[in-house]
Amino acid sequence: MRALLLGLTAVSLWAQMPTFGPDNPEGLVMYPNKTGRYAWLRKGTWTRKPFQTQSSKGASAAITAAELTAIRASFDKLSDLYQATPTGAARIGFFVLESRNYNYPNPSGLPSTFPLARAPLPYDIGIFPFYTTDVIKNGVFVPVTAGETTPVYHYFNVLPGQQKQQPVAREPNGDRDSIDFYPRPKEIGRYQGWPIYDGGDLVIARPNRDPWIAAPYARVLKAAMTLFEQDRATAENRLAGLKKENERVQSPAYEQEMRAHLEKYSGEFRTSNPQKWQGRVAGMERELLYNRDLAAKKANPQRDKDGLWYWNPLDAHAEAAKRLAALTPADAARTACFAPSPSQDGRYGIKGMIQPSGSTPACTDLVTDNWDYFDPKLPRVTPQLLLIRNISYCATIANGKLTLRDRPRPDVPPQGCFKLVPMWEELDWKQLAALVVP
């Protein structure tokens, strides 16, 4: 075992585990409730499950036997690399199940310019390390063959997408899914030379190919106009409601309602306690004046902090429309960026302004999925991209090193992340990366 294991020394990690003598070679420990036992030292199995399909082929051609063979070969190579690690080969106290799936591309998710017949097939393999246990059934210990654990999924030919980013605008795409424009995902670290993004995915991409493409200013601004219009409409509808309310409050009928309410609940004081009655009348009249003054102010928002809910979306819409009308071909082709509004009152659909990249320091460049990353001339099962999904769930990343998170249950054998992370440390990443076609 390495001297250091992801920020935890081997001594401190294994100090949490019980010590077993030669009379207990499998390291058996009974459950507290005596219904089963943990096998801390038993060597587990590694089982490759059959393929499963998770999506219908739609308009795509059905997968062929040769394509299935090619996918299986990629899965087997990846699995072999994990099993070749010291942790994966020893499998002390745990066993591994694999989930193997292939899918068909979603026609609605493809750009209209990308030929469906040449769209790469997405496929994934999940690795599930379970601790070894037995349960008592009919008085006999029976090995447990499944359970719950933390797996890691490896996705081939799936673009990493938005990660933690939210779309700033969506461009209609006919009867297909909209095209989302969003801030470029942030790289939070590198492991074994490969980037990990803020959504937790480690991405192994082909050299000199970017899974994201810069979003053109003209397209984003035009797509965002719908949101600017929605915010303006929301503000105008709210103002219309406030004006209608002001008309009601300023009407003689409103005053009559208030006086009728006073008469109903305090009219008895008119004769029984005239002084108290006069006080109630004066209070009602003050409330009437206050309500009318407040309603009038709300129905006429000013350019102050109380009126930003109205003027912010109107000004933003006017500015965006002006920018769109004055767009030059040179600016239209520039990368779009998003600058948050200093005040977001009234900005529900879009909380900032779309600008050309570099126009202001506080402006984040926008991107969209780059389907041109894939080479449609390659066979559709060719592994062109590999995502190791949510690798940061198991460990933090800093200075190129993974630090394993603390075990919540040191009284049971380690499984899931606590077997995956050691295997990542021992894995031959050059061979893993070689699975992706250069």
Short mmCIF file of C-alpha atoms in Angstrom, two decimals:
data_model
loop_
_atom_site.label_atom_id
_atom_site.label_comp_id
_atom_site.label_asym_id
_atom_site.label_seq_id
_atom_site.Cartn_x
_atom_site.Cartn_y
_atom_site.Cartn_z
CA MET A 1 0.00 0.00 0.00
CA ARG A 2 1.21 3.49 -0.76
CA ALA A 3 2.60 5.46 2.17
CA LEU A 4 -0.06 8.10 1.67
CA LEU A 5 -3.56 7.30 0.49
CA LEU A 6 -5.31 10.44 -0.72
CA GLY A 7 -4.60 12.58 2.32
CA LEU A 8 -5.18 9.75 4.82
CA THR A 9 -2.17 7.76 5.92
CA ALA A 10 -2.41 4.04 5.51
CA VAL A 11 -1.94 3.70 9.26
CA SER A 12 -4.82 6.04 10.10
CA LEU A 13 -7.10 4.43 7.50
CA TRP A 14 -6.52 0.86 8.58
CA ALA A 15 -6.49 1.77 12.28
CA GLN A 16 -10.26 2.06 11.89
CA MET A 17 -10.46 -1.59 10.87
CA PRO A 18 -10.41 -4.58 13.20
CA THR A 19 -7.41 -6.90 13.48
CA PHE A 20 -7.85 -10.59 12.70
CA GLY A 21 -5.72 -13.61 13.51
CA PRO A 22 -5.03 -16.75 11.45
CA ASP A 23 -8.09 -18.40 12.97
CA ASN A 24 -10.31 -15.91 11.10
CA PRO A 25 -8.81 -15.61 7.60
CA GLU A 26 -11.91 -13.94 6.11
CA GLY A 27 -12.11 -11.35 8.90
CA LEU A 28 -15.68 -12.26 9.80
CA VAL A 29 -17.55 -9.91 12.15
CA MET A 30 -21.18 -10.45 13.09
CA TYR A 31 -23.75 -7.70 12.60
CA PRO A 32 -24.79 -6.11 15.90
CA ASN A 33 -28.27 -7.64 15.41
CA LYS A 34 -26.78 -11.09 14.65
CA THR A 35 -28.64 -11.41 11.29
CA GLY A 36 -25.46 -11.52 9.21
CA ARG A 37 -21.74 -10.86 9.12
CA TYR A 38 -19.15 -8.72 7.43
CA ALA A 39 -16.25 -10.44 5.65
CA TRP A 40 -13.49 -7.86 6.00
CA LEU A 41 -10.74 -9.96 4.38
CA ARG A 42 -12.59 -12.17 1.90
CA LYS A 43 -11.57 -11.72 -1.72
CA GLY A 44 -14.55 -10.63 -3.75
CA THR A 45 -15.54 -11.29 -7.33
CA TRP A 46 -15.71 -8.93 -10.31
CA THR A 47 -18.81 -9.51 -12.42
CA ARG A 48 -19.50 -8.07 -15.87
CA LYS A 49 -23.22 -7.82 -16.51
CA PRO A 50 -24.84 -8.13 -19.95
CA PHE A 51 -25.69 -5.08 -22.04
CA GLN A 52 -28.79 -3.08 -21.37
CA THR A 53 -30.39 -0.53 -23.69
CA GLN A 54 -31.71 2.62 -22.05
CA SER A 55 -33.23 4.41 -25.04
CA SER A 56 -35.12 3.50 -28.18
CA LYS A 57 -33.37 3.75 -31.50
CA GLY A 58 -35.92 6.20 -32.91
CA ALA A 59 -34.80 7.19 -36.38
CA SER A 60 -31.31 5.73 -35.88
CA ALA A 61 -30.22 2.51 -37.50
CA ALA A 62 -30.33 -0.45 -35.13
CA ILE A 63 -27.02 -1.30 -33.53
CA THR A 64 -25.22 -4.15 -35.29
CA ALA A 65 -23.46 -7.16 -33.84
CA ALA A 66 -20.13 -5.70 -34.97
CA GLU A 67 -20.89 -2.43 -33.17
CA LEU A 68 -21.80 -4.28 -29.98
CA THR A 69 -18.52 -6.15 -30.23
CA ALA A 70 -16.64 -2.85 -30.55
CA ILE A 71 -18.43 -1.34 -27.54
CA ARG A 72 -17.78 -4.49 -25.52
CA ALA A 73 -14.09 -4.24 -26.39
CA SER A 74 -13.92 -0.68 -25.03
CA PHE A 75 -15.72 -1.73 -21.86
CA ASP A 76 -13.45 -4.74 -21.41
CA LYS A 77 -10.30 -2.63 -21.81
CA LEU A 78 -11.56 -0.13 -19.24
CA SER A 79 -12.59 -2.89 -16.85
CA ASP A 80 -9.24 -4.65 -17.29
CA LEU A 81 -7.40 -1.46 -16.34
CA TYR A 82 -9.35 -1.21 -13.08
CA GLN A 83 -8.84 -4.88 -12.34
CA ALA A 84 -5.11 -4.52 -13.00
CA THR A 85 -4.69 -2.08 -10.12
CA PRO A 86 -3.44 -3.61 -6.84
CA THR A 87 -6.72 -2.69 -5.13
CA GLY A 88 -8.85 -3.97 -8.00
CA ALA A 89 -6.87 -7.21 -8.28
CA ALA A 90 -6.84 -7.97 -4.55
CA ARG A 91 -10.49 -7.03 -3.88
CA ILE A 92 -9.96 -7.51 -0.16
CA GLY A 93 -13.29 -7.24 1.58
CA PHE A 94 -15.29 -6.14 -1.44
CA PHE A 95 -16.74 -7.37 -4.72
CA VAL A 96 -17.55 -5.45 -7.90
CA LEU A 97 -20.53 -5.41 -10.22
CA GLU A 98 -20.55 -3.67 -13.56
CA SER A 99 -23.45 -1.99 -15.33
CA ARG A 100 -23.07 -1.88 -19.10
CA ASN A 101 -25.41 0.16 -21.28
CA TYR A 102 -25.60 1.47 -24.81
CA ASN A 103 -27.98 4.13 -26.07
CA TYR A 104 -29.10 5.74 -29.30
CA PRO A 105 -28.58 9.44 -29.98
CA ASN A 106 -31.55 11.67 -29.30
CA PRO A 107 -32.58 13.17 -32.67
CA SER A 108 -34.16 16.16 -30.92
CA GLY A 109 -30.91 16.89 -29.14
CA LEU A 110 -28.82 17.09 -32.30
CA PRO A 111 -28.31 20.27 -34.32
CA SER A 112 -30.06 20.17 -37.66
CA THR A 113 -26.69 20.29 -39.43
CA PHE A 114 -25.44 17.06 -37.83
CA PRO A 115 -26.38 13.91 -39.78
CA LEU A 116 -28.27 11.53 -37.52
CA ALA A 117 -26.90 8.51 -39.35
CA ARG A 118 -23.39 9.52 -38.35
CA ALA A 119 -24.17 10.65 -34.79
CA PRO A 120 -21.96 8.75 -32.33
CA LEU A 121 -23.64 6.17 -30.15
CA PRO A 122 -23.42 7.00 -26.43
CA TYR A 123 -22.61 4.14 -24.09
CA ASP A 124 -21.61 3.86 -20.45
CA ILE A 125 -20.12 1.46 -17.94
CA GLY A 126 -20.68 1.74 -14.19
CA ILE A 127 -18.40 0.17 -11.60
CA PHE A 128 -20.00 -0.68 -8.23
CA PRO A 129 -17.71 -1.82 -5.35
CA PHE A 130 -19.76 -3.50 -2.55
CA TYR A 131 -18.34 -4.71 0.76
CA THR A 132 -18.61 -8.49 1.23
CA THR A 133 -21.27 -9.67 3.64
CA ASP A 134 -23.36 -12.73 4.40
CA VAL A 135 -26.90 -12.83 5.75
CA ILE A 136 -28.61 -15.67 7.56
CA LYS A 137 -31.37 -17.37 5.55
CA ASN A 138 -32.98 -20.54 6.92
CA GLY A 139 -30.15 -20.83 9.41
CA VAL A 140 -27.42 -20.68 6.75
CA PHE A 141 -25.04 -17.81 5.88
CA VAL A 142 -25.71 -16.72 2.31
CA PRO A 143 -23.45 -14.21 0.49
CA VAL A 144 -25.04 -10.89 -0.42
CA THR A 145 -24.71 -10.24 -4.16
CA ALA A 146 -26.01 -6.66 -4.42
CA GLY A 147 -26.87 -3.67 -2.27
CA GLU A 148 -26.28 0.07 -2.20
CA THR A 149 -22.94 1.73 -2.82
CA THR A 150 -21.30 4.67 -4.55
CA PRO A 151 -20.57 3.75 -8.17
CA VAL A 152 -18.59 5.57 -10.82
CA TYR A 153 -19.95 5.85 -14.34
CA HIS A 154 -17.86 6.22 -17.47
CA TYR A 155 -19.72 7.79 -20.39
CA PHE A 156 -18.41 7.49 -23.93
CA ASN A 157 -19.49 9.96 -26.64
CA VAL A 158 -21.51 12.17 -24.28
CA LEU A 159 -20.75 15.90 -24.31
CA PRO A 160 -20.09 17.24 -20.79
CA GLY A 161 -22.66 20.00 -21.27
CA GLN A 162 -23.57 22.64 -18.72
CA GLN A 163 -22.11 21.05 -15.59
CA LYS A 164 -23.23 23.49 -12.82
CA GLN A 165 -23.99 26.35 -15.18
CA GLN A 166 -27.52 27.57 -15.81
CA PRO A 167 -28.52 28.63 -19.33
CA VAL A 168 -28.58 32.39 -19.88
CA ALA A 169 -30.75 32.07 -23.00
CA ARG A 170 -32.28 29.36 -25.18
CA GLU A 171 -32.45 29.50 -28.95
CA PRO A 172 -35.48 27.84 -30.58
CA ASN A 173 -34.47 24.96 -32.83
CA GLY A 174 -37.63 24.09 -34.72
CA ASP A 175 -39.14 20.84 -33.50
CA ARG A 176 -35.84 19.89 -31.85
CA ASP A 177 -34.61 20.69 -28.35
CA SER A 178 -33.62 24.30 -27.85
CA ILE A 179 -29.96 25.27 -28.03
CA ASP A 180 -28.76 26.47 -24.63
CA PHE A 181 -26.21 29.24 -24.18
CA TYR A 182 -24.47 29.16 -20.81
CA PRO A 183 -21.23 30.24 -19.07
CA ARG A 184 -18.26 28.05 -19.86
CA PRO A 185 -17.96 25.42 -17.09
CA LYS A 186 -15.19 26.16 -14.62
CA GLU A 187 -12.22 23.88 -14.32
CA ILE A 188 -11.79 23.19 -10.59
CA GLY A 189 -8.64 21.11 -10.89
CA ARG A 190 -6.70 18.55 -12.85
CA TYR A 191 -6.09 14.93 -12.08
CA GLN A 192 -3.61 12.79 -13.97
CA GLY A 193 -3.40 15.66 -16.46
CA TRP A 194 -7.14 15.76 -17.20
CA PRO A 195 -9.54 18.56 -16.24
CA ILE A 196 -12.27 18.19 -13.63
CA TYR A 197 -15.11 20.69 -14.00
CA ASP A 198 -17.36 22.24 -11.41
CA GLY A 199 -20.09 19.70 -12.11
CA GLY A 200 -17.66 17.02 -10.90
CA ASP A 201 -16.90 15.39 -14.26
CA LEU A 202 -13.40 14.45 -15.36
CA VAL A 203 -13.22 14.87 -19.14
CA ILE A 204 -10.86 12.98 -21.44
CA ALA A 205 -11.17 14.69 -24.81
CA ARG A 206 -9.44 14.32 -28.14
CA PRO A 207 -6.39 16.60 -28.64
CA ASN A 208 -7.14 20.11 -29.88
CA ARG A 209 -10.89 19.54 -29.74
CA ASP A 210 -13.14 21.53 -27.42
CA PRO A 211 -16.45 20.03 -26.18
CA TRP A 212 -17.77 23.59 -25.98
CA ILE A 213 -17.94 26.26 -28.67
CA ALA A 214 -18.13 30.02 -28.22
CA ALA A 215 -21.68 31.37 -28.44
CA PRO A 216 -22.03 34.07 -31.14
CA TYR A 217 -23.17 37.44 -29.82
CA ALA A 218 -25.94 37.92 -32.38
CA ARG A 219 -27.51 34.53 -31.75
CA VAL A 220 -27.45 34.88 -27.98
CA LEU A 221 -28.77 38.44 -27.97
CA LYS A 222 -31.58 37.49 -30.33
CA ALA A 223 -32.45 34.42 -28.22
CA ALA A 224 -32.36 36.51 -25.03
CA MET A 225 -34.84 39.04 -26.41
CA THR A 226 -37.66 36.67 -25.46
CA LEU A 227 -36.52 36.89 -21.83
CA PHE A 228 -36.14 40.67 -21.95
CA GLU A 229 -39.67 40.86 -23.38
CA GLN A 230 -40.99 38.55 -20.67
CA ASP A 231 -39.47 40.68 -17.92
CA ARG A 232 -40.89 43.85 -19.48
CA ALA A 233 -44.33 42.25 -19.83
CA THR A 234 -44.21 41.12 -16.20
CA ALA A 235 -43.40 44.67 -15.09
CA GLU A 236 -46.12 46.22 -17.26
CA ASN A 237 -48.70 43.69 -16.10
CA ARG A 238 -47.81 44.40 -12.50
CA LEU A 239 -48.10 48.14 -13.10
CA ALA A 240 -51.46 47.66 -14.79
CA GLY A 241 -52.68 45.84 -11.71
CA LEU A 242 -51.39 48.60 -9.45
CA LYS A 243 -53.09 51.26 -11.55
CA LYS A 244 -56.34 49.37 -11.38
CA GLU A 245 -55.95 49.08 -7.63
CA ASN A 246 -55.23 52.80 -7.39
CA GLU A 247 -58.42 53.58 -9.28
CA ARG A 248 -60.33 51.45 -6.81
CA VAL A 249 -58.73 53.08 -3.76
CA GLN A 250 -59.27 56.61 -5.11
CA SER A 251 -62.95 55.97 -5.90
CA PRO A 252 -65.84 57.20 -3.74
CA ALA A 253 -66.98 53.59 -3.46
CA TYR A 254 -63.75 52.67 -1.62
CA GLU A 255 -64.34 55.43 0.91
CA GLN A 256 -67.92 54.26 1.33
CA GLU A 257 -66.66 50.70 1.97
CA MET A 258 -64.33 51.94 4.70
CA ARG A 259 -67.06 54.03 6.32
CA ALA A 260 -69.48 51.10 6.13
CA HIS A 261 -66.87 48.85 7.76
CA LEU A 262 -66.42 51.42 10.53
CA GLU A 263 -70.15 51.70 11.04
CA LYS A 264 -70.53 47.91 11.22
CA TYR A 265 -67.84 47.30 13.81
CA SER A 266 -67.76 50.60 15.74
CA GLY A 267 -71.12 52.29 15.03
CA GLU A 268 -72.37 51.52 18.55
CA PHE A 269 -69.98 54.16 19.89
CA ARG A 270 -71.75 56.94 17.96
CA THR A 271 -74.25 57.30 20.82
CA SER A 272 -72.73 55.28 23.65
CA ASN A 273 -69.29 56.93 23.53
CA PRO A 274 -69.21 59.92 21.10
CA GLN A 275 -65.59 60.75 21.95
CA LYS A 276 -64.44 57.24 21.10
CA TRP A 277 -66.52 57.37 17.94
CA GLN A 278 -64.82 60.58 16.82
CA GLY A 279 -61.46 58.96 17.45
CA ARG A 280 -62.42 55.93 15.33
CA VAL A 281 -63.63 58.22 12.52
CA ALA A 282 -60.40 60.23 12.60
CA GLY A 283 -58.36 57.00 12.49
CA MET A 284 -60.32 55.69 9.55
CA GLU A 285 -59.85 58.96 7.65
CA ARG A 286 -56.09 58.89 8.30
CA GLU A 287 -55.98 55.31 7.03
CA LEU A 288 -57.98 56.32 3.95
CA LEU A 289 -55.54 59.12 3.13
CA TYR A 290 -52.55 56.81 3.74
CA ASN A 291 -53.99 54.04 1.52
CA ARG A 292 -54.75 56.50 -1.26
CA ASP A 293 -51.31 58.08 -1.08
CA LEU A 294 -49.59 54.66 -1.08
CA ALA A 295 -51.71 53.34 -3.95
CA ALA A 296 -50.97 56.44 -6.02
CA LYS A 297 -47.22 56.08 -5.43
CA LYS A 298 -47.23 52.40 -6.34
CA ALA A 299 -49.15 53.15 -9.52
CA ASN A 300 -46.55 55.73 -10.54
CA PRO A 301 -43.12 54.12 -9.94
CA GLN A 302 -40.22 56.53 -9.92
CA ARG A 303 -36.59 55.94 -10.80
CA ASP A 304 -35.61 55.21 -7.23
CA LYS A 305 -35.04 52.04 -5.24
CA ASP A 306 -38.77 51.50 -4.85
CA GLY A 307 -39.38 51.72 -8.59
CA LEU A 308 -36.55 49.51 -9.85
CA TRP A 309 -38.91 46.55 -10.21
CA TYR A 310 -40.51 48.49 -13.08
CA TRP A 311 -37.72 50.52 -14.66
CA ASN A 312 -35.01 47.85 -14.57
CA PRO A 313 -36.75 45.46 -17.00
CA LEU A 314 -37.97 48.31 -19.22
CA ASP A 315 -34.50 49.83 -19.49
CA ALA A 316 -32.90 46.43 -20.06
CA HIS A 317 -35.36 45.62 -22.84
CA ALA A 318 -34.80 48.99 -24.49
CA GLU A 319 -31.03 48.62 -24.32
CA ALA A 320 -31.10 45.05 -25.69
CA ALA A 321 -33.42 46.06 -28.54
CA LYS A 322 -31.15 49.00 -29.35
CA ARG A 323 -28.08 46.75 -29.38
CA LEU A 324 -29.82 44.23 -31.63
CA ALA A 325 -30.94 46.90 -34.09
CA ALA A 326 -27.45 48.42 -34.29
CA LEU A 327 -25.64 45.09 -34.62
CA THR A 328 -22.78 45.09 -37.13
CA PRO A 329 -21.55 41.92 -38.86
CA ALA A 330 -18.28 42.16 -36.96
CA ASP A 331 -20.00 42.36 -33.57
CA ALA A 332 -22.52 39.69 -34.54
CA ALA A 333 -19.71 37.16 -34.93
CA ARG A 334 -17.99 38.03 -31.64
CA THR A 335 -18.28 35.76 -28.62
CA ALA A 336 -21.17 36.66 -26.36
CA CYS A 337 -20.68 37.26 -22.66
CA PHE A 338 -23.06 37.82 -19.76
CA ALA A 339 -22.74 40.71 -17.33
CA PRO A 340 -24.99 40.50 -14.23
CA SER A 341 -27.12 43.57 -13.55
CA PRO A 342 -26.07 45.62 -10.47
CA SER A 343 -29.72 45.58 -9.39
CA GLN A 344 -31.79 42.56 -10.31
CA ASP A 345 -35.13 43.90 -9.11
CA GLY A 346 -37.71 43.03 -11.74
CA ARG A 347 -35.23 40.85 -13.62
CA TYR A 348 -36.78 37.42 -13.38
CA GLY A 349 -36.05 35.91 -16.80
CA ILE A 350 -32.62 37.36 -17.44
CA LYS A 351 -30.65 38.94 -14.63
CA GLY A 352 -28.07 40.81 -16.69
CA MET A 353 -27.06 42.04 -20.12
CA ILE A 354 -25.70 40.19 -23.14
CA GLN A 355 -22.58 41.92 -24.42
CA PRO A 356 -19.67 41.20 -26.77
CA SER A 357 -16.83 39.42 -25.02
CA GLY A 358 -14.24 41.76 -23.53
CA SER A 359 -16.55 44.77 -23.44
CA THR A 360 -16.54 44.89 -19.63
CA PRO A 361 -14.41 43.15 -16.98
CA ALA A 362 -17.36 41.56 -15.18
CA CYS A 363 -18.64 39.69 -18.24
CA THR A 364 -18.51 35.89 -18.45
CA ASP A 365 -18.05 34.31 -21.88
CA LEU A 366 -20.89 32.09 -23.04
CA VAL A 367 -20.66 28.77 -24.83
CA THR A 368 -22.90 26.02 -26.13
CA ASP A 369 -22.49 22.30 -26.77
CA ASN A 370 -20.03 21.73 -29.59
CA TRP A 371 -21.38 18.93 -31.74
CA ASP A 372 -18.61 19.64 -34.23
CA TYR A 373 -16.32 18.09 -31.63
CA PHE A 374 -17.35 14.71 -33.04
CA ASP A 375 -15.97 13.54 -36.37
CA PRO A 376 -18.97 12.16 -38.29
CA LYS A 377 -16.60 10.31 -40.64
CA LEU A 378 -15.60 7.92 -37.86
CA PRO A 379 -17.68 4.81 -37.11
CA ARG A 380 -20.46 5.81 -34.73
CA VAL A 381 -19.21 3.51 -31.93
CA THR A 382 -15.70 4.99 -32.02
CA PRO A 383 -14.92 6.31 -28.50
CA GLN A 384 -14.28 10.00 -29.19
CA LEU A 385 -14.88 11.36 -25.68
CA LEU A 386 -14.89 9.91 -22.16
CA LEU A 387 -16.51 11.40 -19.08
CA ILE A 388 -15.87 10.01 -15.62
CA ARG A 389 -19.05 11.29 -14.06
CA ASN A 390 -19.03 13.12 -10.73
CA ILE A 391 -15.54 12.05 -9.68
CA SER A 392 -15.51 14.84 -7.09
CA TYR A 393 -18.27 13.10 -5.13
CA CYS A 394 -15.68 10.74 -3.71
CA ALA A 395 -12.84 13.15 -3.12
CA THR A 396 -11.74 16.76 -3.21
CA ILE A 397 -9.20 17.86 -5.79
CA ALA A 398 -6.29 20.17 -5.03
CA ASN A 399 -2.86 20.53 -6.65
CA GLY A 400 -3.48 17.50 -8.82
CA LYS A 401 -4.24 15.26 -5.84
CA LEU A 402 -7.43 13.62 -4.70
CA THR A 403 -8.22 13.67 -0.99
CA LEU A 404 -10.61 10.96 0.09
CA ARG A 405 -13.58 12.13 2.10
CA ASP A 406 -14.05 10.79 5.64
CA ARG A 407 -15.77 7.45 6.06
CA PRO A 408 -19.17 7.82 7.69
CA ARG A 409 -19.14 4.20 8.97
CA PRO A 410 -15.68 2.99 10.03
CA ASP A 411 -17.33 0.00 11.75
CA VAL A 412 -18.20 -1.61 8.39
CA PRO A 413 -15.80 -2.57 5.58
CA PRO A 414 -14.99 0.23 3.12
CA GLN A 415 -16.81 0.18 -0.21
CA GLY A 416 -17.84 2.56 -3.00
CA CYS A 417 -15.65 5.66 -3.04
CA PHE A 418 -13.26 4.11 -0.53
CA LYS A 419 -12.34 1.48 -3.09
CA LEU A 420 -12.71 3.60 -6.21
CA VAL A 421 -10.33 6.36 -5.17
CA PRO A 422 -7.45 3.96 -4.38
CA MET A 423 -8.02 2.35 -7.78
CA TRP A 424 -7.84 5.79 -9.43
CA GLU A 425 -4.54 6.40 -7.70
CA GLU A 426 -3.19 3.11 -9.03
CA LEU A 427 -4.82 3.22 -12.48
CA ASP A 428 -2.78 3.43 -15.69
CA TRP A 429 -4.31 6.70 -16.91
CA LYS A 430 -2.28 6.77 -20.11
CA GLN A 431 -3.91 3.54 -21.22
CA LEU A 432 -7.30 4.76 -20.07
CA ALA A 433 -6.89 7.93 -22.11
CA ALA A 434 -5.75 5.83 -25.06
CA LEU A 435 -9.27 4.42 -25.27
CA VAL A 436 -10.33 7.75 -26.76
CA VAL A 437 -9.43 7.97 -30.43
CA PRO A 438 -6.76 10.67 -30.97
#
